[in-house]
Amino acid sequence: MSTHAKRERLLLADLLEAAGPDAPTLCDGWLTRDLAAHVVVRERRPDAAAGMMLTALNDRLERVQAEYVAKPYEELIQLIRTGPPKMSPYGIKQLDEVANTVEFYIHTEDVRRAQPDWTPREVDRVFADTLWSRLEKGGRLMGRKSPVGLVLRRPDGQTAVAHRGTPVVTATGEPGELLLFLSGRQEAARVELEGEKEAIDRVRGAKLGLA
């Protein structure tokens, strides 16, 4: 059975291919070729990908990223589609599911929602529950930079605390939308915000996410 990560991987590859190398994305300053290179470097060059978390390795990451950006776009798409090499930890199905489901979902929407005619994507209940589970487990890490208290709420009433503090803003939406909001894509996420106007403005303009 196909995993969520594999499905999102193939969807991302298809969208990048259809968009072409010079289409906009929601990633600040990145075209589709930059996003494709990022995905490949993250999976295939752990020596450079460590720079995504360690500032001391930023220069190396930027050099390697530039090398992959310069590769033929079709080659990058094929590398994404075929997945990581056999010796990569991402080649383990369970780790791939944990590490890549959210990553690929977000980047898929980075491509989709940068287009002027995008429409909301239907997400099945099983996948929505998976995304919600990730929010419950990782929401506080992603929301740690929120300048105000932040509560996430599904339409069915389930809630998770992304950041403790006052005043409190409650973001209501489907799990995928809340995930995009919490990953720093506030303007593109379809959520309803409740709370004091000043607090809402602050969280809308905050740099949320893991970066």
Short mmCIF file of N, CA and C in Angstrom, two decimals, residues 79-150:
data_model
loop_
_atom_site.label_atom_id
_atom_site.label_comp_id
_atom_site.label_asym_id
_atom_site.label_seq_id
_atom_site.Cartn_x
_atom_site.Cartn_y
_atom_site.Cartn_z
N LEU A 79 14.71 12.77 -9.93
CA LEU A 79 15.30 12.40 -8.65
C LEU A 79 14.26 12.46 -7.53
N ILE A 80 13.38 13.45 -7.59
CA ILE A 80 12.30 13.53 -6.59
C ILE A 80 11.37 12.34 -6.75
N ARG A 81 10.99 12.07 -7.98
CA ARG A 81 10.01 11.03 -8.25
C ARG A 81 10.52 9.65 -7.85
N THR A 82 11.79 9.38 -8.10
CA THR A 82 12.32 8.04 -7.79
C THR A 82 12.69 7.89 -6.33
N GLY A 83 12.80 8.98 -5.62
CA GLY A 83 13.06 8.90 -4.19
C GLY A 83 14.54 8.82 -3.85
N PRO A 84 14.84 8.72 -2.57
CA PRO A 84 16.24 8.74 -2.10
C PRO A 84 16.97 7.46 -2.48
N PRO A 85 18.31 7.50 -2.48
CA PRO A 85 19.09 6.28 -2.77
C PRO A 85 18.85 5.23 -1.68
N LYS A 86 19.17 3.99 -2.00
CA LYS A 86 18.87 2.88 -1.09
C LYS A 86 19.55 3.02 0.26
N MET A 87 20.73 3.63 0.29
CA MET A 87 21.46 3.73 1.54
C MET A 87 20.99 4.91 2.41
N SER A 88 20.10 5.72 1.89
CA SER A 88 19.61 6.88 2.64
C SER A 88 18.63 6.44 3.72
N PRO A 89 18.68 7.07 4.90
CA PRO A 89 17.68 6.77 5.93
C PRO A 89 16.25 7.00 5.43
N TYR A 90 16.10 7.95 4.50
CA TYR A 90 14.76 8.20 3.96
C TYR A 90 14.23 7.04 3.13
N GLY A 91 15.13 6.10 2.78
CA GLY A 91 14.69 4.93 2.05
C GLY A 91 13.93 3.94 2.91
N ILE A 92 14.00 4.13 4.23
CA ILE A 92 13.23 3.27 5.15
C ILE A 92 11.79 3.78 5.19
N LYS A 93 10.85 2.92 4.87
CA LYS A 93 9.46 3.33 4.70
C LYS A 93 8.93 4.09 5.91
N GLN A 94 9.20 3.59 7.11
CA GLN A 94 8.66 4.22 8.31
C GLN A 94 9.24 5.62 8.51
N LEU A 95 10.54 5.77 8.27
CA LEU A 95 11.18 7.07 8.43
C LEU A 95 10.72 8.03 7.34
N ASP A 96 10.57 7.51 6.14
CA ASP A 96 10.07 8.32 5.04
C ASP A 96 8.70 8.90 5.40
N GLU A 97 7.86 8.08 5.98
CA GLU A 97 6.51 8.52 6.35
C GLU A 97 6.57 9.61 7.42
N VAL A 98 7.43 9.42 8.42
CA VAL A 98 7.54 10.38 9.51
C VAL A 98 8.16 11.69 9.04
N ALA A 99 9.22 11.60 8.25
CA ALA A 99 10.00 12.78 7.88
C ALA A 99 9.45 13.53 6.68
N ASN A 100 8.74 12.83 5.79
CA ASN A 100 8.40 13.45 4.51
C ASN A 100 6.92 13.74 4.27
N THR A 101 6.04 13.15 5.04
CA THR A 101 4.61 13.39 4.79
C THR A 101 4.29 14.88 4.87
N VAL A 102 4.65 15.51 5.96
CA VAL A 102 4.38 16.93 6.15
C VAL A 102 5.22 17.77 5.20
N GLU A 103 6.49 17.41 5.05
CA GLU A 103 7.39 18.15 4.16
C GLU A 103 6.83 18.24 2.75
N PHE A 104 6.41 17.10 2.21
CA PHE A 104 5.92 17.08 0.83
C PHE A 104 4.54 17.72 0.72
N TYR A 105 3.71 17.55 1.74
CA TYR A 105 2.40 18.21 1.70
C TYR A 105 2.58 19.73 1.62
N ILE A 106 3.42 20.27 2.47
CA ILE A 106 3.63 21.72 2.50
C ILE A 106 4.20 22.20 1.17
N HIS A 107 5.19 21.51 0.64
CA HIS A 107 5.81 21.96 -0.61
C HIS A 107 4.87 21.79 -1.80
N THR A 108 4.01 20.78 -1.74
CA THR A 108 2.98 20.66 -2.78
C THR A 108 2.10 21.90 -2.79
N GLU A 109 1.69 22.33 -1.61
CA GLU A 109 0.86 23.53 -1.53
C GLU A 109 1.66 24.79 -1.85
N ASP A 110 2.97 24.76 -1.61
CA ASP A 110 3.81 25.90 -2.00
C ASP A 110 3.73 26.13 -3.50
N VAL A 111 3.64 25.05 -4.26
CA VAL A 111 3.53 25.17 -5.71
C VAL A 111 2.10 25.52 -6.11
N ARG A 112 1.13 24.80 -5.57
CA ARG A 112 -0.27 25.00 -5.94
C ARG A 112 -0.74 26.42 -5.64
N ARG A 113 -0.46 26.89 -4.43
CA ARG A 113 -1.07 28.14 -3.96
C ARG A 113 -0.34 29.40 -4.43
N ALA A 114 0.76 29.21 -5.11
CA ALA A 114 1.44 30.35 -5.71
C ALA A 114 0.83 30.71 -7.06
N GLN A 115 -0.05 29.85 -7.56
CA GLN A 115 -0.70 30.10 -8.84
C GLN A 115 -1.97 30.94 -8.61
N PRO A 116 -2.28 31.85 -9.53
CA PRO A 116 -3.43 32.75 -9.33
C PRO A 116 -4.78 32.06 -9.32
N ASP A 117 -4.88 30.89 -9.94
CA ASP A 117 -6.19 30.23 -10.07
C ASP A 117 -6.32 29.00 -9.17
N TRP A 118 -5.55 28.95 -8.08
CA TRP A 118 -5.59 27.76 -7.24
C TRP A 118 -6.93 27.66 -6.50
N THR A 119 -7.31 26.44 -6.23
CA THR A 119 -8.53 26.17 -5.46
C THR A 119 -8.19 25.23 -4.32
N PRO A 120 -8.96 25.25 -3.24
CA PRO A 120 -8.69 24.36 -2.11
C PRO A 120 -8.67 22.91 -2.54
N ARG A 121 -7.78 22.18 -1.95
CA ARG A 121 -7.63 20.76 -2.27
C ARG A 121 -8.41 19.91 -1.27
N GLU A 122 -9.13 18.94 -1.77
CA GLU A 122 -9.84 18.03 -0.89
C GLU A 122 -8.87 17.03 -0.29
N VAL A 123 -8.91 16.90 1.02
CA VAL A 123 -8.03 15.97 1.73
C VAL A 123 -8.91 14.92 2.41
N ASP A 124 -8.64 13.65 2.15
CA ASP A 124 -9.47 12.61 2.75
C ASP A 124 -9.29 12.57 4.26
N ARG A 125 -10.26 11.97 4.93
CA ARG A 125 -10.30 11.97 6.39
C ARG A 125 -9.07 11.31 7.00
N VAL A 126 -8.62 10.21 6.43
CA VAL A 126 -7.46 9.50 6.98
C VAL A 126 -6.22 10.39 6.93
N PHE A 127 -6.02 11.05 5.80
CA PHE A 127 -4.85 11.92 5.66
C PHE A 127 -4.99 13.14 6.57
N ALA A 128 -6.21 13.69 6.67
CA ALA A 128 -6.43 14.82 7.57
C ALA A 128 -6.11 14.45 9.00
N ASP A 129 -6.51 13.25 9.41
CA ASP A 129 -6.20 12.80 10.77
C ASP A 129 -4.69 12.64 10.98
N THR A 130 -4.00 12.19 9.94
CA THR A 130 -2.54 12.06 10.02
C THR A 130 -1.90 13.43 10.21
N LEU A 131 -2.34 14.41 9.44
CA LEU A 131 -1.79 15.76 9.57
C LEU A 131 -2.11 16.35 10.95
N TRP A 132 -3.30 16.07 11.45
CA TRP A 132 -3.66 16.56 12.78
C TRP A 132 -2.77 15.93 13.85
N SER A 133 -2.49 14.64 13.70
CA SER A 133 -1.61 13.96 14.65
C SER A 133 -0.23 14.61 14.67
N ARG A 134 0.27 15.01 13.49
CA ARG A 134 1.56 15.68 13.43
C ARG A 134 1.50 17.05 14.12
N LEU A 135 0.37 17.73 13.99
CA LEU A 135 0.21 19.01 14.67
C LEU A 135 0.18 18.83 16.18
N GLU A 136 -0.49 17.79 16.63
CA GLU A 136 -0.55 17.54 18.07
C GLU A 136 0.84 17.25 18.64
N LYS A 137 1.66 16.55 17.86
CA LYS A 137 2.99 16.17 18.34
C LYS A 137 4.04 17.26 18.12
N GLY A 138 3.94 17.98 17.01
CA GLY A 138 4.98 18.93 16.67
C GLY A 138 4.55 20.38 16.66
N GLY A 139 3.29 20.64 17.02
CA GLY A 139 2.77 22.00 16.95
C GLY A 139 3.52 22.99 17.82
N ARG A 140 3.94 22.56 19.00
CA ARG A 140 4.63 23.49 19.91
C ARG A 140 6.01 23.87 19.38
N LEU A 141 6.66 22.94 18.68
CA LEU A 141 7.95 23.27 18.09
C LEU A 141 7.75 24.28 16.96
N MET A 142 6.76 24.04 16.12
CA MET A 142 6.51 24.94 15.00
C MET A 142 5.98 26.30 15.47
N GLY A 143 5.27 26.30 16.58
CA GLY A 143 4.67 27.53 17.05
C GLY A 143 5.46 28.25 18.12
N ARG A 144 6.69 27.82 18.36
CA ARG A 144 7.46 28.37 19.48
C ARG A 144 7.78 29.85 19.30
N LYS A 145 7.76 30.35 18.07
CA LYS A 145 8.09 31.76 17.83
C LYS A 145 6.86 32.65 17.80
N SER A 146 5.72 32.09 18.08
CA SER A 146 4.50 32.91 18.08
C SER A 146 4.62 33.99 19.15
N PRO A 147 4.27 35.23 18.81
CA PRO A 147 4.37 36.32 19.79
C PRO A 147 3.21 36.35 20.78
N VAL A 148 2.22 35.49 20.55
CA VAL A 148 1.05 35.42 21.44
C VAL A 148 0.70 33.96 21.67
N GLY A 149 -0.18 33.70 22.61
CA GLY A 149 -0.67 32.35 22.79
C GLY A 149 -1.41 31.91 21.54
N LEU A 150 -1.24 30.66 21.15
CA LEU A 150 -1.84 30.18 19.91
C LEU A 150 -2.44 28.79 20.10
#
